[in-house]
Every structure is written in C-alpha cells, then in structure tokens.
Amino acid sequence: MSASSPAPQLPQRAKRGRGVLIGIIAAIVVIIVVVVIIVVANRNNSSSSSAGATTNAPQTVSIGVADAASPYWKTYQDLAKSKYNVTIKLVNFTDYSQPNPALSQGQTDLNEFQHIQYLANYNVTSHDDLQPIGATAVYPLPLYSTKYKAASSIPDGSAVAIPNDAVNEARGLLVLQSAKLITLKDGGNAFSTVSDIETHKVDVTALDASQTAGALQAGSVAAAIVNQNYATQAKLAKTDAIFKDDPSSASAAPYVNVFVAQKKDITNPLYLKLAALYHTASVEKGVETQNNGTAVFRTTSAADLQKELATVESQAKAAASK
C-alpha cells in the first residue's frame, strides 16, 4: 500500500464502536447506582418514619401518688412530654391504703408513694403481686434528742420512743439496734416488734407515730424515733437528729421507695424509662427541695428490687404466722 493511499476505515469503525459500547455500559452503571440510591433512601425514610411514629406517638400514663401538688412532679411531667411525648396523669391519694388496689384494678398504670416493706406487706395481706420497677430514694429515719448529742450519751435505762405502727415499728427498732441501744432476735428484720428485743440499754416505748415528737418535747422520753412529717410539724431542728439509719446498709434496703407496676408490666420499656426519668437532675433537685435535703437517691435495678421484695414478703409471711 502506497503512502498516498487513503487510510483504511475499518479500524476507525472498530474504535468508534468500542467507544459507543463503553458509553452505553457507563450509562447503565450510572442508572443502576441511581436506582440503588433511590431504593435505599426510600427504605431508610420509611424506617425512620415508622420509628418516629412509634417513638413519638402520644400516650397517657397515669401514676398514683400521695403528693401530686409537689412542684417536682410538674418538672417530671414536662420532661415526660418533651422526651417521650407522654402525658403523665397524676392520680392523688390521701389514704395510703388506696393506691395499690387502684393499680391492681387497672385504674392507674403505675404508682410511686411507698417503699418495698409497705409493698411487701400489701402483697401478702391482699394476696396480690404488684412489683417494683424502679427505685427513687431512701429517707433516713432519725433518732431525735433535745438533751443528748449522741446515741452513746443516752444513760442506761432511759426511755426511748418509737412509732407503734406496723411499717415504722420494725424500722425504728433497727435504727436503735444500729445505734447500739438494743439487740434484736436473729438480727431483726422489716417485721420485728418490741417482743423481738433480746438485750437493751434503753427502755423502748411504742407510741402512735404522731405522739413521739410530743413525748420528746415534753421530756417524758430521752430520745425518740420521729417520722419526717411529724418532725417538721414539731419544728425539731436538724441538729436534734443524733442518729439515723445508713441508707446504703442492708437493713435500709426494704425502705427504698419505688415505682410499682402490675406484674405483667415489669418489662414495659416505656414504664422503665419513666421510672428512670425520676433521676433526671432537675427532678432530683425538686425532690431534695421538697424534702429538706433528706432524700438519698437510689438507682437499684428492677431485678434487684424484685429480689428484695421477695425476701421481705417471706419475712412478712413468717411474721404473720407467729
């Protein structure tokens, strides 16, 4: 072939054909990628929408309480609304015998007014099975004296008053035992009575809970176990509290206050979140203000609370069989 001959066209066509083919393949790849992106995006949007609908669907949860007017509950309600879109309906009870039956009958979803010992006593006597799902706080039970500055300073043979009700008598005795003023049979438990005192440095007098502060102020006893509300009413000074139980001790475990649910609801995710919400800093601050700084917060797990309840219920049954 001479140098002047025109260049053959076949190879040029081959190159052009390959270029077109590559272009087509590239276009197909781009289309596939775009389709995949669209499908994935739609799937994610659909999932997000479903999750959002589940999480943000408005709900109402009713909680039985004994102090609905306390400002910290308003803080709690606002948080539940903002975090979980849950409207908290507080059902206030002035009689402590009412909240547990109301919960058992489904009139409320939860309650928060009692400690484990009270719940155990209720379950055993009512043949019920309500369960704790979250801890709130322990409120130490103080021994007050307007004359002595330490439990060890109380003279032998002095009279000391404790509340005589089923809830506070045992706890008062456990406080006196911790203060080394008495010893109880088998170390005592949440259902001990004055008949379980084995040795004593002081003479224990059981009075109505509303009378222990008055007996102290009248001078008829050297010291007295006084519940917080009666101590406040009697205007006992904080410095008059010469001893109190250790909220981290085993003997204080039955007195951890709790959120309570029906047994079928112990794993309800929302209820567990609402119980945990109590420990938000702003709520705890309000609780502290309401209770003059006496609250000792506890975050014991639901499982451990339920184990403690079972233990205290067995003690309640043993006490009932005496």
mmCIF file of C-alpha atoms in Angstrom:
data_model
loop_
_atom_site.group_PDB
_atom_site.id
_atom_site.type_symbol
_atom_site.label_atom_id
_atom_site.label_comp_id
_atom_site.label_asym_id
_atom_site.label_seq_id
_atom_site.Cartn_x
_atom_site.Cartn_y
_atom_site.Cartn_z
ATOM 1 C CA MET A 1 0.000 0.000 0.000
ATOM 2 C CA SER A 2 1.484 3.309 -1.093
ATOM 3 C CA ALA A 3 1.972 6.275 1.201
ATOM 4 C CA SER A 4 -0.597 8.198 -0.841
ATOM 5 C CA SER A 5 -3.354 5.622 -0.381
ATOM 6 C CA PRO A 6 -6.194 6.641 1.954
ATOM 7 C CA ALA A 7 -6.051 5.139 5.415
ATOM 8 C CA PRO A 8 -8.267 2.068 5.872
ATOM 9 C CA GLN A 9 -11.627 2.886 7.621
ATOM 10 C CA LEU A 10 -12.327 -0.443 9.345
ATOM 11 C CA PRO A 11 -10.082 0.106 12.352
ATOM 12 C CA GLN A 12 -11.670 3.557 12.903
ATOM 13 C CA ARG A 13 -15.133 1.987 12.944
ATOM 14 C CA ALA A 14 -13.935 -0.562 15.481
ATOM 15 C CA LYS A 15 -12.669 2.190 17.771
ATOM 16 C CA ARG A 16 -15.877 4.141 17.366
ATOM 17 C CA GLY A 17 -17.934 1.023 18.146
ATOM 18 C CA ARG A 18 -15.946 0.298 21.281
ATOM 19 C CA GLY A 19 -16.439 3.897 22.442
ATOM 20 C CA VAL A 20 -20.196 3.661 21.981
ATOM 21 C CA LEU A 21 -20.265 0.357 23.859
ATOM 22 C CA ILE A 22 -18.277 1.789 26.755
ATOM 23 C CA GLY A 23 -20.628 4.773 26.868
ATOM 24 C CA ILE A 24 -23.661 2.510 26.991
ATOM 25 C CA ILE A 25 -22.146 0.403 29.787
ATOM 26 C CA ALA A 26 -21.242 3.516 31.768
ATOM 27 C CA ALA A 27 -24.776 4.853 31.360
ATOM 28 C CA ILE A 28 -26.225 1.557 32.573
ATOM 29 C CA VAL A 29 -23.926 1.575 35.626
ATOM 30 C CA VAL A 30 -24.961 5.153 36.432
ATOM 31 C CA ILE A 31 -28.634 4.210 36.139
ATOM 32 C CA ILE A 32 -28.155 1.192 38.409
ATOM 33 C CA VAL A 33 -26.330 3.279 41.026
ATOM 34 C CA VAL A 34 -29.062 5.945 40.930
ATOM 35 C CA VAL A 35 -31.781 3.304 41.307
ATOM 36 C CA VAL A 36 -29.970 1.689 44.244
ATOM 37 C CA ILE A 37 -29.559 5.072 45.950
ATOM 38 C CA ILE A 38 -33.245 5.874 45.486
ATOM 39 C CA VAL A 39 -34.347 2.471 46.824
ATOM 40 C CA VAL A 40 -32.069 2.690 49.872
ATOM 41 C CA ALA A 41 -33.126 6.269 50.585
ATOM 42 C CA ASN A 42 -36.795 5.370 50.375
ATOM 43 C CA ARG A 43 -36.266 2.363 52.598
ATOM 44 C CA ASN A 44 -34.423 4.470 55.190
ATOM 45 C CA ASN A 45 -37.076 7.154 55.064
ATOM 46 C CA SER A 46 -39.751 4.532 55.526
ATOM 47 C CA SER A 47 -37.902 3.031 58.506
ATOM 48 C CA SER A 48 -37.318 6.440 60.015
ATOM 49 C CA SER A 49 -40.967 7.332 59.621
ATOM 50 C CA SER A 50 -42.036 4.086 61.269
ATOM 51 C CA ALA A 51 -39.579 4.541 64.135
ATOM 52 C CA GLY A 52 -40.662 8.123 64.587
ATOM 53 C CA ALA A 53 -44.290 7.135 64.673
ATOM 54 C CA THR A 54 -43.538 4.513 67.355
ATOM 55 C CA THR A 55 -41.354 6.782 69.465
ATOM 56 C CA ASN A 56 -43.369 9.967 69.151
ATOM 57 C CA ALA A 57 -46.899 8.607 69.228
ATOM 58 C CA PRO A 58 -48.674 10.492 72.027
ATOM 59 C CA GLN A 59 -49.542 8.398 75.065
ATOM 60 C CA THR A 60 -51.002 8.988 78.508
ATOM 61 C CA VAL A 61 -49.693 7.186 81.584
ATOM 62 C CA SER A 62 -51.441 7.530 84.932
ATOM 63 C CA ILE A 63 -49.398 7.390 88.138
ATOM 64 C CA GLY A 64 -50.872 7.092 91.623
ATOM 65 C CA VAL A 65 -49.093 9.384 94.106
ATOM 66 C CA ALA A 66 -49.654 10.893 97.539
ATOM 67 C CA ASP A 67 -48.063 14.291 96.878
ATOM 68 C CA ALA A 68 -49.290 15.435 93.461
ATOM 69 C CA ALA A 69 -49.046 19.101 94.487
ATOM 70 C CA SER A 70 -45.269 18.861 94.962
ATOM 71 C CA PRO A 71 -43.544 21.057 92.328
ATOM 72 C CA TYR A 72 -41.105 18.356 91.260
ATOM 73 C CA TRP A 73 -43.962 16.394 89.711
ATOM 74 C CA LYS A 74 -44.602 19.273 87.303
ATOM 75 C CA THR A 75 -40.928 19.106 86.291
ATOM 76 C CA TYR A 76 -41.310 15.372 85.806
ATOM 77 C CA GLN A 77 -44.451 15.789 83.693
ATOM 78 C CA ASP A 78 -42.764 18.355 81.436
ATOM 79 C CA LEU A 79 -39.795 16.042 80.878
ATOM 80 C CA ALA A 80 -42.008 13.073 80.045
ATOM 81 C CA LYS A 81 -43.831 15.196 77.473
ATOM 82 C CA SER A 82 -40.702 16.619 75.863
ATOM 83 C CA LYS A 83 -38.672 13.387 75.814
ATOM 84 C CA TYR A 84 -41.292 10.737 75.135
ATOM 85 C CA ASN A 85 -44.441 12.637 74.094
ATOM 86 C CA VAL A 86 -46.113 11.096 77.152
ATOM 87 C CA THR A 87 -48.749 12.924 79.142
ATOM 88 C CA ILE A 88 -48.399 11.985 82.812
ATOM 89 C CA LYS A 89 -51.734 11.946 84.603
ATOM 90 C CA LEU A 90 -51.177 12.152 88.361
ATOM 91 C CA VAL A 91 -53.864 10.487 90.460
ATOM 92 C CA ASN A 92 -53.549 11.773 94.023
ATOM 93 C CA PHE A 93 -54.484 9.650 97.033
ATOM 94 C CA THR A 94 -54.708 10.938 100.598
ATOM 95 C CA ASP A 95 -55.236 7.472 102.050
ATOM 96 C CA TYR A 96 -52.214 5.177 101.669
ATOM 97 C CA SER A 97 -54.472 2.129 101.553
ATOM 98 C CA GLN A 98 -55.916 3.168 98.169
ATOM 99 C CA PRO A 99 -53.113 3.430 95.539
ATOM 100 C CA ASN A 100 -52.215 -0.284 95.399
ATOM 101 C CA PRO A 101 -55.775 -1.580 94.919
ATOM 102 C CA ALA A 102 -56.287 1.127 92.279
ATOM 103 C CA LEU A 103 -53.191 -0.080 90.408
ATOM 104 C CA SER A 104 -54.189 -3.717 90.765
ATOM 105 C CA GLN A 105 -57.615 -2.940 89.289
ATOM 106 C CA GLY A 106 -56.126 -1.010 86.364
ATOM 107 C CA GLN A 107 -57.337 2.404 87.487
ATOM 108 C CA THR A 108 -53.724 3.606 87.241
ATOM 109 C CA ASP A 109 -50.759 2.341 85.231
ATOM 110 C CA LEU A 110 -48.108 2.859 87.927
ATOM 111 C CA ASN A 111 -47.763 4.251 91.408
ATOM 112 C CA GLU A 112 -44.981 5.939 93.355
ATOM 113 C CA PHE A 113 -45.669 6.514 97.031
ATOM 114 C CA GLN A 114 -44.309 3.544 99.007
ATOM 115 C CA HIS A 115 -41.199 1.638 99.961
ATOM 116 C CA ILE A 116 -40.601 -2.085 99.488
ATOM 117 C CA GLN A 117 -41.619 -3.016 103.031
ATOM 118 C CA TYR A 118 -45.030 -1.400 102.591
ATOM 119 C CA LEU A 119 -45.490 -3.088 99.211
ATOM 120 C CA ALA A 120 -44.488 -6.486 100.616
ATOM 121 C CA ASN A 121 -46.962 -6.149 103.458
ATOM 122 C CA TYR A 122 -49.703 -5.167 100.992
ATOM 123 C CA ASN A 123 -48.985 -8.081 98.630
ATOM 124 C CA VAL A 124 -49.000 -10.639 101.446
ATOM 125 C CA THR A 125 -52.129 -9.400 103.177
ATOM 126 C CA SER A 126 -54.042 -8.749 99.924
ATOM 127 C CA HIS A 127 -52.753 -11.827 98.051
ATOM 128 C CA ASP A 128 -51.567 -9.531 95.275
ATOM 129 C CA ASP A 129 -48.389 -9.490 93.161
ATOM 130 C CA LEU A 130 -47.538 -5.878 92.364
ATOM 131 C CA GLN A 131 -43.853 -5.382 91.529
ATOM 132 C CA PRO A 132 -41.245 -2.602 91.832
ATOM 133 C CA ILE A 133 -39.729 -1.462 88.519
ATOM 134 C CA GLY A 134 -37.539 1.441 89.631
ATOM 135 C CA ALA A 135 -36.016 2.919 92.773
ATOM 136 C CA THR A 136 -36.403 6.553 93.796
ATOM 137 C CA ALA A 137 -34.899 7.356 97.187
ATOM 138 C CA VAL A 138 -34.451 6.329 100.799
ATOM 139 C CA TYR A 139 -35.431 8.758 103.535
ATOM 140 C CA PRO A 140 -33.363 8.029 106.656
ATOM 141 C CA LEU A 141 -35.409 7.598 109.846
ATOM 142 C CA PRO A 142 -33.778 9.722 112.572
ATOM 143 C CA LEU A 143 -33.470 9.287 116.310
ATOM 144 C CA TYR A 144 -34.022 12.719 117.871
ATOM 145 C CA SER A 145 -32.998 14.072 121.240
ATOM 146 C CA THR A 146 -33.177 17.618 122.560
ATOM 147 C CA LYS A 147 -30.922 16.753 125.510
ATOM 148 C CA TYR A 148 -28.229 14.397 124.207
ATOM 149 C CA LYS A 149 -25.894 14.939 121.276
ATOM 150 C CA ALA A 150 -25.108 11.290 120.539
ATOM 151 C CA ALA A 151 -26.878 7.967 120.964
ATOM 152 C CA SER A 152 -23.976 6.719 123.049
ATOM 153 C CA SER A 153 -24.596 9.543 125.553
ATOM 154 C CA ILE A 154 -28.115 8.384 126.436
ATOM 155 C CA PRO A 155 -27.980 6.972 130.001
ATOM 156 C CA ASP A 156 -28.774 3.327 130.619
ATOM 157 C CA GLY A 157 -32.407 2.741 131.455
ATOM 158 C CA SER A 158 -33.650 5.882 129.713
ATOM 159 C CA ALA A 159 -36.969 5.750 127.902
ATOM 160 C CA VAL A 160 -36.859 5.957 124.120
ATOM 161 C CA ALA A 161 -40.000 6.234 121.988
ATOM 162 C CA ILE A 162 -40.623 4.577 118.635
ATOM 163 C CA PRO A 163 -43.727 4.570 116.377
ATOM 164 C CA ASN A 164 -46.049 1.622 117.034
ATOM 165 C CA ASP A 165 -47.443 1.123 113.501
ATOM 166 C CA ALA A 166 -46.509 -1.969 111.502
ATOM 167 C CA VAL A 167 -44.458 -0.005 108.979
ATOM 168 C CA ASN A 168 -42.326 2.072 111.341
ATOM 169 C CA GLU A 169 -42.027 -0.044 114.470
ATOM 170 C CA ALA A 170 -39.606 -2.530 112.933
ATOM 171 C CA ARG A 171 -37.587 0.190 111.260
ATOM 172 C CA GLY A 172 -37.381 2.172 114.491
ATOM 173 C CA LEU A 173 -36.092 -0.923 116.270
ATOM 174 C CA LEU A 174 -33.500 -1.481 113.539
ATOM 175 C CA VAL A 175 -32.340 2.135 113.970
ATOM 176 C CA LEU A 176 -31.943 1.611 117.734
ATOM 177 C CA GLN A 177 -30.025 -1.592 117.068
ATOM 178 C CA SER A 178 -27.707 0.209 114.640
ATOM 179 C CA ALA A 179 -27.188 2.832 117.361
ATOM 180 C CA LYS A 180 -26.174 0.000 119.728
ATOM 181 C CA LEU A 181 -29.021 0.721 122.128
ATOM 182 C CA ILE A 182 -30.719 -2.684 121.709
ATOM 183 C CA THR A 183 -30.235 -6.037 120.002
ATOM 184 C CA LEU A 184 -32.953 -7.938 118.163
ATOM 185 C CA LYS A 185 -33.636 -11.638 117.782
ATOM 186 C CA ASP A 186 -31.808 -13.043 114.749
ATOM 187 C CA GLY A 187 -30.598 -9.550 113.900
ATOM 188 C CA GLY A 188 -34.119 -8.259 113.270
ATOM 189 C CA ASN A 189 -35.937 -7.644 110.006
ATOM 190 C CA ALA A 190 -38.578 -5.426 108.449
ATOM 191 C CA PHE A 191 -41.290 -7.020 110.615
ATOM 192 C CA SER A 192 -39.617 -7.104 114.033
ATOM 193 C CA THR A 193 -41.641 -5.944 117.030
ATOM 194 C CA VAL A 194 -40.750 -4.920 120.575
ATOM 195 C CA SER A 195 -41.232 -8.559 121.570
ATOM 196 C CA ASP A 196 -38.115 -9.361 119.481
ATOM 197 C CA ILE A 197 -35.829 -7.222 121.664
ATOM 198 C CA GLU A 198 -33.207 -9.525 123.222
ATOM 199 C CA THR A 199 -30.961 -7.050 125.050
ATOM 200 C CA HIS A 200 -31.417 -3.372 125.713
ATOM 201 C CA LYS A 201 -29.504 -0.424 127.112
ATOM 202 C CA VAL A 202 -32.675 1.725 126.978
ATOM 203 C CA ASP A 203 -36.340 1.031 127.640
ATOM 204 C CA VAL A 204 -38.318 1.158 124.409
ATOM 205 C CA THR A 205 -41.788 2.682 124.457
ATOM 206 C CA ALA A 206 -44.018 2.219 121.390
ATOM 207 C CA LEU A 207 -46.360 5.166 120.744
ATOM 208 C CA ASP A 208 -48.554 6.372 117.923
ATOM 209 C CA ALA A 209 -46.267 7.927 115.305
ATOM 210 C CA SER A 210 -47.934 11.301 115.798
ATOM 211 C CA GLN A 211 -47.029 11.288 119.512
ATOM 212 C CA THR A 212 -43.300 10.511 119.528
ATOM 213 C CA ALA A 213 -42.209 14.115 118.884
ATOM 214 C CA GLY A 214 -44.564 15.378 121.601
ATOM 215 C CA ALA A 215 -43.222 12.874 124.108
ATOM 216 C CA LEU A 216 -39.701 14.061 123.354
ATOM 217 C CA GLN A 217 -40.591 17.728 123.726
ATOM 218 C CA ALA A 218 -42.499 17.037 126.953
ATOM 219 C CA GLY A 219 -39.416 15.370 128.400
ATOM 220 C CA SER A 220 -41.097 12.035 129.039
ATOM 221 C CA VAL A 221 -38.510 10.257 126.881
ATOM 222 C CA ALA A 222 -34.796 10.873 126.426
ATOM 223 C CA ALA A 223 -34.952 10.289 122.682
ATOM 224 C CA ALA A 224 -37.487 9.355 120.046
ATOM 225 C CA ILE A 225 -37.767 7.994 116.534
ATOM 226 C CA VAL A 226 -39.757 10.659 114.668
ATOM 227 C CA ASN A 227 -41.019 10.470 111.098
ATOM 228 C CA GLN A 228 -40.057 13.402 108.912
ATOM 229 C CA ASN A 229 -43.523 14.917 108.582
ATOM 230 C CA TYR A 230 -44.061 14.902 112.356
ATOM 231 C CA ALA A 231 -40.546 16.245 112.972
ATOM 232 C CA THR A 232 -41.327 19.135 110.616
ATOM 233 C CA GLN A 233 -44.652 19.829 112.326
ATOM 234 C CA ALA A 234 -42.972 19.790 115.741
ATOM 235 C CA LYS A 235 -40.208 22.082 114.412
ATOM 236 C CA LEU A 236 -37.469 19.763 115.577
ATOM 237 C CA ALA A 237 -34.101 21.096 114.473
ATOM 238 C CA LYS A 238 -31.906 19.065 112.152
ATOM 239 C CA THR A 239 -29.254 19.231 114.856
ATOM 240 C CA ASP A 240 -31.626 17.336 117.174
ATOM 241 C CA ALA A 241 -31.248 14.256 114.964
ATOM 242 C CA ILE A 242 -28.495 12.405 116.800
ATOM 243 C CA PHE A 243 -28.580 9.178 114.776
ATOM 244 C CA LYS A 244 -30.200 7.781 111.639
ATOM 245 C CA ASP A 245 -30.042 4.577 109.663
ATOM 246 C CA ASP A 246 -27.496 4.190 106.885
ATOM 247 C CA PRO A 247 -29.372 4.291 103.548
ATOM 248 C CA SER A 248 -26.717 2.086 101.932
ATOM 249 C CA SER A 249 -26.939 -0.641 104.577
ATOM 250 C CA ALA A 250 -28.737 -3.952 104.120
ATOM 251 C CA SER A 251 -31.185 -3.042 106.882
ATOM 252 C CA ALA A 252 -32.292 0.022 104.893
ATOM 253 C CA ALA A 253 -32.963 -1.936 101.672
ATOM 254 C CA PRO A 254 -36.645 -2.604 102.498
ATOM 255 C CA TYR A 255 -37.174 1.141 102.824
ATOM 256 C CA VAL A 256 -36.171 2.121 99.294
ATOM 257 C CA ASN A 257 -39.108 3.969 97.742
ATOM 258 C CA VAL A 258 -40.172 2.601 94.375
ATOM 259 C CA PHE A 259 -42.219 2.926 91.205
ATOM 260 C CA VAL A 260 -44.645 -0.016 91.153
ATOM 261 C CA ALA A 261 -46.437 -1.768 88.288
ATOM 262 C CA GLN A 262 -48.616 -4.784 87.734
ATOM 263 C CA LYS A 263 -46.525 -7.918 87.244
ATOM 264 C CA LYS A 264 -47.457 -8.117 83.549
ATOM 265 C CA ASP A 265 -45.820 -4.710 83.011
ATOM 266 C CA ILE A 266 -42.429 -5.229 84.679
ATOM 267 C CA THR A 267 -40.627 -5.235 81.307
ATOM 268 C CA ASN A 268 -42.696 -2.464 79.696
ATOM 269 C CA PRO A 269 -39.993 -0.286 78.041
ATOM 270 C CA LEU A 270 -41.882 2.973 78.476
ATOM 271 C CA TYR A 271 -42.639 2.349 82.145
ATOM 272 C CA LEU A 272 -38.977 1.547 82.799
ATOM 273 C CA LYS A 273 -37.966 4.793 81.060
ATOM 274 C CA LEU A 274 -40.460 6.767 83.145
ATOM 275 C CA ALA A 275 -39.065 5.247 86.340
ATOM 276 C CA ALA A 276 -35.538 6.211 85.279
ATOM 277 C CA LEU A 277 -36.732 9.729 84.395
ATOM 278 C CA TYR A 278 -37.153 10.409 88.122
ATOM 279 C CA HIS A 279 -33.348 10.578 88.361
ATOM 280 C CA THR A 280 -33.036 13.493 85.952
ATOM 281 C CA ALA A 281 -31.066 16.207 87.754
ATOM 282 C CA SER A 282 -33.903 18.743 87.680
ATOM 283 C CA VAL A 283 -36.371 16.270 89.201
ATOM 284 C CA GLU A 284 -33.950 15.170 91.925
ATOM 285 C CA LYS A 285 -33.278 18.796 92.773
ATOM 286 C CA GLY A 286 -37.006 19.354 93.237
ATOM 287 C CA VAL A 287 -37.311 16.265 95.416
ATOM 288 C CA GLU A 288 -34.438 17.491 97.577
ATOM 289 C CA THR A 289 -36.094 20.883 97.991
ATOM 290 C CA GLN A 290 -39.435 19.294 98.849
ATOM 291 C CA ASN A 291 -37.888 17.020 101.480
ATOM 292 C CA ASN A 292 -35.430 19.434 103.106
ATOM 293 C CA GLY A 293 -32.407 17.640 101.695
ATOM 294 C CA THR A 294 -33.191 14.319 103.384
ATOM 295 C CA ALA A 295 -33.592 12.207 100.228
ATOM 296 C CA VAL A 296 -30.814 9.739 99.467
ATOM 297 C CA PHE A 297 -31.343 8.693 95.851
ATOM 298 C CA ARG A 298 -31.048 5.068 94.819
ATOM 299 C CA THR A 299 -30.856 3.586 91.309
ATOM 300 C CA THR A 300 -31.176 -0.079 92.257
ATOM 301 C CA SER A 301 -32.125 -2.208 89.246
ATOM 302 C CA ALA A 302 -35.662 -3.505 88.821
ATOM 303 C CA ALA A 303 -34.408 -7.091 89.097
ATOM 304 C CA ASP A 304 -32.683 -6.417 92.414
ATOM 305 C CA LEU A 305 -35.717 -4.568 93.750
ATOM 306 C CA GLN A 306 -37.882 -7.538 92.866
ATOM 307 C CA LYS A 307 -35.478 -9.893 94.664
ATOM 308 C CA GLU A 308 -35.591 -7.673 97.744
ATOM 309 C CA LEU A 309 -39.381 -7.644 97.583
ATOM 310 C CA ALA A 310 -39.463 -11.461 97.522
ATOM 311 C CA THR A 311 -37.214 -11.555 100.607
ATOM 312 C CA VAL A 312 -39.332 -9.070 102.525
ATOM 313 C CA GLU A 313 -42.529 -10.865 101.523
ATOM 314 C CA SER A 314 -41.138 -14.074 103.020
ATOM 315 C CA GLN A 315 -40.431 -12.152 106.232
ATOM 316 C CA ALA A 316 -43.977 -10.796 106.208
ATOM 317 C CA LYS A 317 -45.409 -14.298 105.859
ATOM 318 C CA ALA A 318 -43.225 -15.549 108.698
ATOM 319 C CA ALA A 319 -44.321 -12.650 110.908
ATOM 320 C CA ALA A 320 -47.985 -13.318 110.108
ATOM 321 C CA SER A 321 -47.614 -16.961 111.109
ATOM 322 C CA LYS A 322 -46.269 -16.156 114.608
#
